[in-house]
Coordinates of C-alpha atoms and ligand atoms in Angstrom, one line a residue:
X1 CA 0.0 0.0 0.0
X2 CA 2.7 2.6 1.2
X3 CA 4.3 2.5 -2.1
X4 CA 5.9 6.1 -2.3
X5 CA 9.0 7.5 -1.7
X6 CA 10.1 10.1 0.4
X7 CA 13.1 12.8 -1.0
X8 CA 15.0 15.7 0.5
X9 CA 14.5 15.0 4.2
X10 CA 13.7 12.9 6.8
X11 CA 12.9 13.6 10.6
X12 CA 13.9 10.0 11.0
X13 CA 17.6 10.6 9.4
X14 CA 18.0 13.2 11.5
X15 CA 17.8 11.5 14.3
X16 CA 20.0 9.3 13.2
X17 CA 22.6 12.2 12.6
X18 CA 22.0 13.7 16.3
X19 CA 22.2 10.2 17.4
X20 CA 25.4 9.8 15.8
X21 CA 27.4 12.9 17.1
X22 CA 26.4 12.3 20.7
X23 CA 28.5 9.5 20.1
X24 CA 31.4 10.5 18.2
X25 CA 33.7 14.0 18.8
X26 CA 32.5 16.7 17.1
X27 CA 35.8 16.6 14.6
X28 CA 34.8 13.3 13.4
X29 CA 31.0 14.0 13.6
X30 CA 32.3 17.1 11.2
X31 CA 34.3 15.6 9.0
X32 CA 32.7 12.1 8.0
X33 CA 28.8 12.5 8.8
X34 CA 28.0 16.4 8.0
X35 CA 28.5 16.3 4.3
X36 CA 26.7 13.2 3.7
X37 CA 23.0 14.2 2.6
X38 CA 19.5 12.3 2.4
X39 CA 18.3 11.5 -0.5
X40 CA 15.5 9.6 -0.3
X41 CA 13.5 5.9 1.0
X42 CA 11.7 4.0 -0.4
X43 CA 9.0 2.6 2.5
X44 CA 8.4 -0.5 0.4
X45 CA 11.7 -1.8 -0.3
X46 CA 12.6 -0.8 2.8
X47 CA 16.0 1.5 1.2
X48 CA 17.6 4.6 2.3
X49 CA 19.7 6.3 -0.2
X50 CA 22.5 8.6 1.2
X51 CA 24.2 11.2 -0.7
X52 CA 27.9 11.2 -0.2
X53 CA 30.4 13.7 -1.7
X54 CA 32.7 11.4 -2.6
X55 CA 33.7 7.0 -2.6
X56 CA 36.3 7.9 -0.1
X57 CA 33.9 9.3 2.5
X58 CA 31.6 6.5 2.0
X59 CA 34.4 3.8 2.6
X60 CA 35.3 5.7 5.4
X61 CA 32.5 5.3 7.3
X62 CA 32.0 2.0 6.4
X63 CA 35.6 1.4 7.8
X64 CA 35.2 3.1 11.1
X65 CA 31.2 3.5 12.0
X66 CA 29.7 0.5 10.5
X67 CA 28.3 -0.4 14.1
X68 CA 27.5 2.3 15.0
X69 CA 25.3 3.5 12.0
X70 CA 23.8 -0.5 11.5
X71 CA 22.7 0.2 15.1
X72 CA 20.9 4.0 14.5
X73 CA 19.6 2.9 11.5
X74 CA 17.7 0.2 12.8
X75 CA 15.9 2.2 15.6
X76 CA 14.8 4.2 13.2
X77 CA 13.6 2.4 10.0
X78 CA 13.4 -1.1 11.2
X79 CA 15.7 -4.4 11.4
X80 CA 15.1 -5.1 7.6
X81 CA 16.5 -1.4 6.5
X82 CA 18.9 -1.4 3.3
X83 CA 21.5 1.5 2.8
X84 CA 22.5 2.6 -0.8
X85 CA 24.9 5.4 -1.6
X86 CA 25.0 8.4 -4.3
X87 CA 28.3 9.7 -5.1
X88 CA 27.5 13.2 -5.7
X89 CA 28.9 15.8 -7.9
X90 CA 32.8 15.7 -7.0
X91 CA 34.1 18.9 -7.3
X92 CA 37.4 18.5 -8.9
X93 CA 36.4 16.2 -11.7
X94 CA 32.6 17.4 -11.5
X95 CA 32.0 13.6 -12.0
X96 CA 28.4 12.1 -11.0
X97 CA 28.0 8.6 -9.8
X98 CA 25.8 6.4 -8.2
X99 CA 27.0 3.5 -6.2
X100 CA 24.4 0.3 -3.9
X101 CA 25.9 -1.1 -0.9
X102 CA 23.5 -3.6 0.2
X103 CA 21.7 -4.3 3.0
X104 CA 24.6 -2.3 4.4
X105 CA 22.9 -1.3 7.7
X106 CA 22.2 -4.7 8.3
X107 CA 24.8 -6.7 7.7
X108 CA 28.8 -6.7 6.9
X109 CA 28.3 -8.4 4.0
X110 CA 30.3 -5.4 0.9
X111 CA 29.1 -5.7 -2.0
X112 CA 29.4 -2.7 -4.3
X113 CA 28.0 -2.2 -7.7
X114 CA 28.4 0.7 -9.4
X115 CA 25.3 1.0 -11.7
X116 CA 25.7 4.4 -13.7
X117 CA 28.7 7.0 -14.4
X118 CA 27.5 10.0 -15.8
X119 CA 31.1 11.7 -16.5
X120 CA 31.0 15.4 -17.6
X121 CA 34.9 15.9 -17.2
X122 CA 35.3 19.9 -16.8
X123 CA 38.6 21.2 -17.9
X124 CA 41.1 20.4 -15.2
X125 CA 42.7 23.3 -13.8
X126 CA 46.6 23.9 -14.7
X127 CA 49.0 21.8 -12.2
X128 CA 52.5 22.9 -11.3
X129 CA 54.0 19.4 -11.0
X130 CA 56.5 20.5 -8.3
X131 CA 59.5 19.3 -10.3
X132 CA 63.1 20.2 -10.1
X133 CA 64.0 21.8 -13.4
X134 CA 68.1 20.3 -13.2
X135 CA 67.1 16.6 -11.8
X136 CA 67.3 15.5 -15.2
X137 CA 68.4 12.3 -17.0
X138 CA 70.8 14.4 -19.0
X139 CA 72.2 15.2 -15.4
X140 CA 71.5 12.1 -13.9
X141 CA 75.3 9.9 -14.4
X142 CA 74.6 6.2 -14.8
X143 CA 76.7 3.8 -13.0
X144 CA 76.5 -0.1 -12.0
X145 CA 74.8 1.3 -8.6
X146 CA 71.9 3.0 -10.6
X147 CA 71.4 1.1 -13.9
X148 CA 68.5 -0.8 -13.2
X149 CA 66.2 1.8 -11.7
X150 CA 67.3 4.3 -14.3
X151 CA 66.6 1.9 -17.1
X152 CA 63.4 1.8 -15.9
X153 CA 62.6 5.0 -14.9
X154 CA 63.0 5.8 -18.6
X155 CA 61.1 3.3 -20.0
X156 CA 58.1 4.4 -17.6
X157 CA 58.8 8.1 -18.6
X158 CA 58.6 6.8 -22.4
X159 CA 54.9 4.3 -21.8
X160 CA 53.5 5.5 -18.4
X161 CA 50.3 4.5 -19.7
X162 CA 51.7 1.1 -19.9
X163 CA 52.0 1.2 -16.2
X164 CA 54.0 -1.9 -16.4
X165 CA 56.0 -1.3 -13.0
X166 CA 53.5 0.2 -11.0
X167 CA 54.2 1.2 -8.5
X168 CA 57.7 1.9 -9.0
X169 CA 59.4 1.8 -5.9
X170 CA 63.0 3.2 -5.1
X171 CA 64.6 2.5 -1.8
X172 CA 68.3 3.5 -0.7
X173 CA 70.5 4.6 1.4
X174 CA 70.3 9.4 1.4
X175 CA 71.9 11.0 -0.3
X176 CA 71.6 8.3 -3.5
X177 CA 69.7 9.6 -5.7
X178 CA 66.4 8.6 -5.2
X179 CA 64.8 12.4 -5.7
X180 CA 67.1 13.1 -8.5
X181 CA 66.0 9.9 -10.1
X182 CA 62.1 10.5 -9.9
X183 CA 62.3 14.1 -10.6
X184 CA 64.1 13.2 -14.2
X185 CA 61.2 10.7 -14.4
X186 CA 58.4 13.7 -13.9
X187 CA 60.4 15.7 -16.0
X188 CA 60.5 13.0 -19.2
X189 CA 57.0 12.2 -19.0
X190 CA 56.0 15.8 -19.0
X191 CA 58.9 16.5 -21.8
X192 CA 57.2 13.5 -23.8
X193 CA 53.4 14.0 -23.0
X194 CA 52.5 17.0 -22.3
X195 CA 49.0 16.4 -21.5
X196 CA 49.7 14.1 -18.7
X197 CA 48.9 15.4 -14.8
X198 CA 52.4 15.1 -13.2
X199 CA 53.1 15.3 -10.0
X200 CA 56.1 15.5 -7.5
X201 CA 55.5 15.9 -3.4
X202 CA 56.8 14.8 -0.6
X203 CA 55.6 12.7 1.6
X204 CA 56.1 14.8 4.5
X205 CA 54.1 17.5 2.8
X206 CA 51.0 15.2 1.6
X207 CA 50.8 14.7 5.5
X208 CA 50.5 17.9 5.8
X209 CA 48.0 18.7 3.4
X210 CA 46.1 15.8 4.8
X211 CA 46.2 17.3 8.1
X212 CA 44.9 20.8 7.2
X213 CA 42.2 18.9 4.8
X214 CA 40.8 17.5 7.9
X215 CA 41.1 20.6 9.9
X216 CA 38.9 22.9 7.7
X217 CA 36.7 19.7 6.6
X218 CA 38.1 19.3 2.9
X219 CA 39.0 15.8 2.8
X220 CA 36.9 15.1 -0.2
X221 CA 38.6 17.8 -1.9
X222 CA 41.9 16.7 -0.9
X223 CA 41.3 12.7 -2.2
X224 CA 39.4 14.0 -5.2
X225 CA 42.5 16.0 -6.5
X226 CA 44.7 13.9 -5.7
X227 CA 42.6 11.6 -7.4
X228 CA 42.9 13.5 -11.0
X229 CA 46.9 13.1 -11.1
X230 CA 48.3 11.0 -13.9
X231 CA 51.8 10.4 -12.4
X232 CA 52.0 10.6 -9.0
X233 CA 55.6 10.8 -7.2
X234 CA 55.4 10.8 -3.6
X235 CA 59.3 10.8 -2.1
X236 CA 60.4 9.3 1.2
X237 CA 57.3 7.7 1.7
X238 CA 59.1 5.9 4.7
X239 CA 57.4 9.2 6.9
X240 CA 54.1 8.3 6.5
X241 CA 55.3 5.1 8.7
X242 CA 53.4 6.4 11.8
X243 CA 50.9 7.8 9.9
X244 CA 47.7 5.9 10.2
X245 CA 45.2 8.7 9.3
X246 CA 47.4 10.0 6.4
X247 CA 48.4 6.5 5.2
X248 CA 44.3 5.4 4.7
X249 CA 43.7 8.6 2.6
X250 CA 47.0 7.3 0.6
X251 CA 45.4 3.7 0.7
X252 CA 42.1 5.4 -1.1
X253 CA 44.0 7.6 -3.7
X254 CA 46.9 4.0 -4.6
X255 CA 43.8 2.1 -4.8
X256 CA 42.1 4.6 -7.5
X257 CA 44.8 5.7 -9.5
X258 CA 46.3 2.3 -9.7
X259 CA 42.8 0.3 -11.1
X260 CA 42.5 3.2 -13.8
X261 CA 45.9 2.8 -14.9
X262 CA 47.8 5.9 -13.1
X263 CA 51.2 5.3 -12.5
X264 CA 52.5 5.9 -9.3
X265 CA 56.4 6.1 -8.3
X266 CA 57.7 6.2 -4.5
X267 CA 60.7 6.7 -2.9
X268 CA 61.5 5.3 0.4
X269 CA 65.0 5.1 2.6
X270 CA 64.3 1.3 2.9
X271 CA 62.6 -1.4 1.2
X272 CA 58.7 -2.0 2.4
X273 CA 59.8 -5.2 4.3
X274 CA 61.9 -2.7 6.6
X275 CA 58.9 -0.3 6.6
X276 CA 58.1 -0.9 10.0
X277 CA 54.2 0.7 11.0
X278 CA 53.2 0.7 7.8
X279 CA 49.9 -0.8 6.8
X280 CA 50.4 -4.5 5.5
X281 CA 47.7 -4.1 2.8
X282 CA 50.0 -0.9 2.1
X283 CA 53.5 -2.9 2.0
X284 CA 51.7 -5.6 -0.2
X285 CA 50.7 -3.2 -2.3
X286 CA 54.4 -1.5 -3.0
X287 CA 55.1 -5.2 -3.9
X288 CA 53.1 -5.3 -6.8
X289 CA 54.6 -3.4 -8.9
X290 CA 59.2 -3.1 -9.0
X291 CA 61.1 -2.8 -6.4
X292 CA 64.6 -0.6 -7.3
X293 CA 67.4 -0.3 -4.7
X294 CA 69.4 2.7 -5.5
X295 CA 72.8 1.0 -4.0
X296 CA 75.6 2.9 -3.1
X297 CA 77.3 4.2 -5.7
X298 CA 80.5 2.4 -6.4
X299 CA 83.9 4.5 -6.6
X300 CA 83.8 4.4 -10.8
X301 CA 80.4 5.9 -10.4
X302 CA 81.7 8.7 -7.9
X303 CA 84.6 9.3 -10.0
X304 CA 82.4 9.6 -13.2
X305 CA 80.1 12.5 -11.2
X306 CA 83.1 14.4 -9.6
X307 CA 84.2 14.5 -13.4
X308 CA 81.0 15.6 -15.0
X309 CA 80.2 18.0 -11.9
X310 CA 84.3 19.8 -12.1
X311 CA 83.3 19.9 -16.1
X312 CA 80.3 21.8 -15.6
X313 CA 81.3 24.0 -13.4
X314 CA 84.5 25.1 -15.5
X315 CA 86.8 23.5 -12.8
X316 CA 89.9 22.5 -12.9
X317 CA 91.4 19.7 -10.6
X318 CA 94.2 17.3 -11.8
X319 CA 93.4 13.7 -12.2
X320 CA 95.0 12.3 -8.6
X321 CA 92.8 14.7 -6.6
X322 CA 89.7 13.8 -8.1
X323 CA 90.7 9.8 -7.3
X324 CA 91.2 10.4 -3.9
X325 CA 88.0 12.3 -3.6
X326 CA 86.2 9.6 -5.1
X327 CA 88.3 7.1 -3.1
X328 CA 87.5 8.5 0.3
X329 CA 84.0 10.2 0.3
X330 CA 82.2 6.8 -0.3
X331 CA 78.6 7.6 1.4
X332 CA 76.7 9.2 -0.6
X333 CA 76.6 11.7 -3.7
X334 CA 75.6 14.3 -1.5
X335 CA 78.7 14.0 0.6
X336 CA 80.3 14.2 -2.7
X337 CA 78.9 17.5 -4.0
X338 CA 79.1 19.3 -0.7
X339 CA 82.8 18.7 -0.8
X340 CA 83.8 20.1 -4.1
X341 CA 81.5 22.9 -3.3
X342 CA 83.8 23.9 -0.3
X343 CA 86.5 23.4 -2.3
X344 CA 85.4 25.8 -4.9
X345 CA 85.2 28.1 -2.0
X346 CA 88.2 27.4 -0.2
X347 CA 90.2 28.3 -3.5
X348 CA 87.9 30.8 -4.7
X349 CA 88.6 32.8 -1.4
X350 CA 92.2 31.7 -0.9
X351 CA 92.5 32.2 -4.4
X352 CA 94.6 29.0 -5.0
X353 CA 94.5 25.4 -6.7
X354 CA 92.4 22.7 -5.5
X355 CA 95.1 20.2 -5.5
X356 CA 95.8 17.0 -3.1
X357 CA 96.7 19.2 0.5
X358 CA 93.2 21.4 -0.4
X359 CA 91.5 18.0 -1.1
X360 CA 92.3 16.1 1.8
X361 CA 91.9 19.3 4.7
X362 CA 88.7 20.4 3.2
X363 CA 87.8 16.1 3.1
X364 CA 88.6 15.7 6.6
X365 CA 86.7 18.7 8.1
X366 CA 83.5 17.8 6.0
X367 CA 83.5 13.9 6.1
X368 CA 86.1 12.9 7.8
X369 CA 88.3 9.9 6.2
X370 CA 87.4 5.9 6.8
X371 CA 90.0 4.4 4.6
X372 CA 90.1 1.4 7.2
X373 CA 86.4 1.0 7.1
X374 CA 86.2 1.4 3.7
X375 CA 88.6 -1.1 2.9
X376 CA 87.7 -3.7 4.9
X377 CA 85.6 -6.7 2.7
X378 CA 83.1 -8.9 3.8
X379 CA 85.2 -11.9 3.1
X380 CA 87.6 -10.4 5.7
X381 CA 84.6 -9.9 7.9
X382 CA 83.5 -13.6 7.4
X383 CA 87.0 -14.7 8.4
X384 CA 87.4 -12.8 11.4
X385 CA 84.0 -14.0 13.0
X386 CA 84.5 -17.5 11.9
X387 CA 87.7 -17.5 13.8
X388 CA 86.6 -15.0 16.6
X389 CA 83.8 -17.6 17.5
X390 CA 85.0 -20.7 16.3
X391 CA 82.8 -21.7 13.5
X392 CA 83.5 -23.5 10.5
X393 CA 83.1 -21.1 7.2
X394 CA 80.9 -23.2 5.1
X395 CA 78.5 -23.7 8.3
X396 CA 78.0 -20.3 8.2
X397 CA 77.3 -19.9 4.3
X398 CA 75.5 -22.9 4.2
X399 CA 71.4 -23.4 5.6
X400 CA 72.4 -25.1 9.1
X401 CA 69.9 -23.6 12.0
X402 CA 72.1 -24.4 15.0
X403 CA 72.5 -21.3 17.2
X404 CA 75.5 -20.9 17.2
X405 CA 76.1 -20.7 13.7
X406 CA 72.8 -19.0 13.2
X407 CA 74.6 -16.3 15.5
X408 CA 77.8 -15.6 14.0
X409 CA 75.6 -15.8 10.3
X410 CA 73.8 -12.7 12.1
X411 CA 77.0 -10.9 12.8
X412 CA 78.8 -11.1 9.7
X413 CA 75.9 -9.3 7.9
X414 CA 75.3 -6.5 10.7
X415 CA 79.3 -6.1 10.9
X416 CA 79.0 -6.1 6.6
X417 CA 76.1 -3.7 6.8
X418 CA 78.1 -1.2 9.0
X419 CA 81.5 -1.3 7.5
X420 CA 81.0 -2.0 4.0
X421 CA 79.2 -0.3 1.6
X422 CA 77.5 -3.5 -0.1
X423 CA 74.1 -3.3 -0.4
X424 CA 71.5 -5.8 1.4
X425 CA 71.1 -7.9 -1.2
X426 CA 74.5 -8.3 -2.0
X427 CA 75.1 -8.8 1.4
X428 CA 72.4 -11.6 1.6
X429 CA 73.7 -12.8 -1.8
X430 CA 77.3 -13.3 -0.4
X431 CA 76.0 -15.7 2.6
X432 CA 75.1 -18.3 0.9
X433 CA 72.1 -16.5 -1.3
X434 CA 70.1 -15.2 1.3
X435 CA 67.5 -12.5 0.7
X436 CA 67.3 -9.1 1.9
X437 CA 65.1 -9.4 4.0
X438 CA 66.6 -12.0 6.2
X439 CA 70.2 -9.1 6.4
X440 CA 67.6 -6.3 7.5
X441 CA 66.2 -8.6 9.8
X442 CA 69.4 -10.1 10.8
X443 CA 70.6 -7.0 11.4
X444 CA 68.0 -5.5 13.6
X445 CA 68.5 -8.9 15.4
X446 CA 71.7 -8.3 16.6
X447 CA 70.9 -4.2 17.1
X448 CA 68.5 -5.1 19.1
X449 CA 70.5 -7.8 21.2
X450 CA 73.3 -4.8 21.3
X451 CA 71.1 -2.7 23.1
X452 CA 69.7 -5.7 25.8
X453 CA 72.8 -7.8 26.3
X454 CA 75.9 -5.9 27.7
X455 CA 78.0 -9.3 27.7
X456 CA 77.4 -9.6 23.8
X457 CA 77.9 -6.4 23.2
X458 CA 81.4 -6.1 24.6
X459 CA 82.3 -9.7 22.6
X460 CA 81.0 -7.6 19.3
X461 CA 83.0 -4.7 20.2
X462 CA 86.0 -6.8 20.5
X463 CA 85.3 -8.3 17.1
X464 CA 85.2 -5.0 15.7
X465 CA 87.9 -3.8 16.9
X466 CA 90.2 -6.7 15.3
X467 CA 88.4 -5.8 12.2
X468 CA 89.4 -2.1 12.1
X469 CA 93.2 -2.3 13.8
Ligands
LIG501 P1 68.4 11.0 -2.1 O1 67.0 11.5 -2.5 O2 68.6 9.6 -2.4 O3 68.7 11.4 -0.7 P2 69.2 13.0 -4.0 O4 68.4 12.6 -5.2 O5 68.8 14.2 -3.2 O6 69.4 11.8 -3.0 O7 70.7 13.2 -4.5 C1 71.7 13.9 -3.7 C2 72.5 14.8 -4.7 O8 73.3 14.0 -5.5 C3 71.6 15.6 -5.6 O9 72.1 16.9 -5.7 C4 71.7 14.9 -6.9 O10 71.6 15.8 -8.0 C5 73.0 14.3 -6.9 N1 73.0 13.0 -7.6 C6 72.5 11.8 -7.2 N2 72.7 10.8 -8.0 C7 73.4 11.4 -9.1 C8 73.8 10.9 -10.3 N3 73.7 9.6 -10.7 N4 74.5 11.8 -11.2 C9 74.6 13.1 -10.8 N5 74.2 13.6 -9.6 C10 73.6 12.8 -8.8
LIG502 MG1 65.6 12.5 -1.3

């Protein structure tokens, strides 16, 4: 009989609203609840139809105040109440949808059809990609460290509809490369198609824009742009690793730009498995795609940018000094640059040569020289600790569990990790073709024992210091 339907609003939604913020803070009651809008119900079928302003709000809710809205819901309209959403007009894209969650009030069963896109694209608005006009390929020197994640880098920047590595994900050590690398991606793709949406932030400042989105209640507008972006470079994504808030809104934008083909390229300090307080569904999905370690970069590679930065600059340094700069600043590229800019100015304002006394006063102050550390090897490492605690060599390379064994495995890859510059998987390559995740957990292993066990800690410290004499 009571076949009619009911639009624009409903005394019995709004109770449900006023129930709802007396039990949630009025942040949260502002941010998730206030812009959703009722549309309509239908008495017969027994369906309420919400308006939301976007998917992310709706999966937001459904996340966090299932309960709590099943439970409202049926005071007011009865046990048998369905819930269906509308996606309404999202501002950036102007893009209408409608989507059904059923029985949604009712039970947690998710099923979600989305039964109509009515798209009306306006004209996006300009973006200024945030790039780095000089991290270029053209400036970017290739070396054994960086070859494989340049390779690729270009061939994204040449297909990035292909999305073939997506995400791309570039972990290493600072001062690598990693921003340099990403930024000459941006730059290719924009160089290449020009009607792409590129964009570089970091990951500190996405938090930060999430933040303030919440504060003045933009949230929508925050996902929904972020949602419009082509190629999407977030760098040193490793912040967001106490982020919970931040890294669901990342979860919601990954999720959207990676089904409709958007590539997305991070940059993290460490590789996901190391990525500790980060989401799992987050780590699994930075597995999906490739995963590049920027190593360290070897002393040909250091040599090779030392020459192509003194050429640039006009420089002129004779052949021996630039050898033992690239012999004994081995940490990173940064290092490397913020030496031969001091001794630009150390000769500019003495007015004299940069030769070999310049090179190593001007080393020393900056980075100070490890030549011990630097040359030590891992097989030398190996051999020490075999003989410091007794264990055979090929027990320790080979798959053996016993403890002590299992022990000394440990410490030659922490003791490699600190006093070589090999990279994890070489490291885990070297004993006996371990993965990288077993040195970065090996090595947090024995951190942590360092920290809890003074006894072992004072053995480790004697190791060392054979090592380094
Ligand atoms: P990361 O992001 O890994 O900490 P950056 O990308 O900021 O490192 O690099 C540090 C500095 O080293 C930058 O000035 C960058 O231009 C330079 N650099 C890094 N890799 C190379 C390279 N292969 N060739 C030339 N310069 C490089
Ligand atoms: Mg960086």
């Amino acid at each position: 009989m009571n076949n009619q339907t009911t639009t624009a609003t409903d005394p019995r939604w709004e109770h449900c609203l006023r129930m709802i913020s007396s039990n949630i803070s009025r942040e949260q009651f502002d941010t998730w609840f206030a812009p959703v809008g009722f549309v309509s119900y239908d008495e017969d079928g027994q369906m309420l139809t919400l308006s939301v302003p976007s998917p992310f709000i709706r999966e937001y809710i459904e996340e966090h105040y299932l309960r709590l809205l099943r439970a409202v819901l049926q005071q007011q309209y009865g046990q048998g109440v369905r819930l269906r959403y509308e996606v309404k007009v999202d501002a950036i894209n102007n893009i209408s949808t409608r989507e059904d969650g059923t029985a949604r009030s009712t039970s947690t069963s998710s099923v979600v059809r989305r039964d109509g896109v009515n798209a009306s694209p306006r004209a996006l608005q300009h973006l200024d990609s945030q790039l780095k006009a000089d991290y270029t390929f053209e400036n970017f020197v290739e070396g054994d460290s960086n070859k494989l994640p340049r390779t690729v880098g270009l061939a994204i920047a040449q297909n990035p509809h292909q999305a073939t590595f997506n995400p791309l994900f570039v972990y290493g050590g600072s001062g690598v490369g990693k921003t340099h690398l990403v930024n000459a991606i941006g730059l290719r793709v924009k160089e290449l198609h020009p009607e792409l949406r590129v964009l570089y932030v970091s990951a500190h400042l996405f938090q930060v824009q999430y933040t303030d989105s919440v504060r003045h209640n933009t949230v929508n507008d925050f996902i929904a742009f972020y949602q419009t972006i082509d190629v999407l470079i977030i760098d040193d994504i490793q912040e967001l690793a106490t982020m919970q808030k931040t890294q669901l809104a990342f979860f919601h934008i990954f999720n959207h730009l990676h089904q409709n083909g958007k590539q997305l390229i991070l940059t993290s300090d460490r590789p996901p498995v190391a990525l500790e307080g980060m989401e799992e569904r987050l780590l699994t999905r930075f597995k999906w795609g490739l995963l590049a370690e920027l190593e360290h970069p070897t002393q040909t590679l250091r040599r090779d940018i030392l020459c192509y930065k003194i050429r640039k600059d006009g420089l002129r340094v004779a052949t021996p000094v630039i050898d033992y700069i690239a012999a004994n600043v081995d940490k990173s590229i940064r290092d490397l640059e913020g030496v031969l800019t001091s001794l630009m100015a150390y000769s500019v304002v003495n007015n004299c040569e940069i030769d070999m006394a310049l090179a190593e006063r001007v080393i020393t102050r900056t980075v100070g020289v490890s030549k011990q550390h630097a040359a030590l090897t891992i097989d030398e490492i190996l051999m020490h600790t075999c003989h410091f605690f007794c264990i055979d060599r090929d027990d320790v390379l080979s798959s053996t569990r016993r403890a002590p064994v299992v022990q000394a495995r440990q410490v030659v890859m922490y003791l490699a990790q600190q006093h070589t510059r090999l990279s994890t998987t070489k490291i885990g390559a070297f004993i006996g073709k371990r993965g990288h995740a077993t040195v970065i957990h090996s090595c947090q292993a024995v951190t942590q024992r360092l920290q809890n066990d003074e006894a072992f800690r004072q053995r480790i410290a004697e190791l060392e210091g054979l090592l380094t004499q």
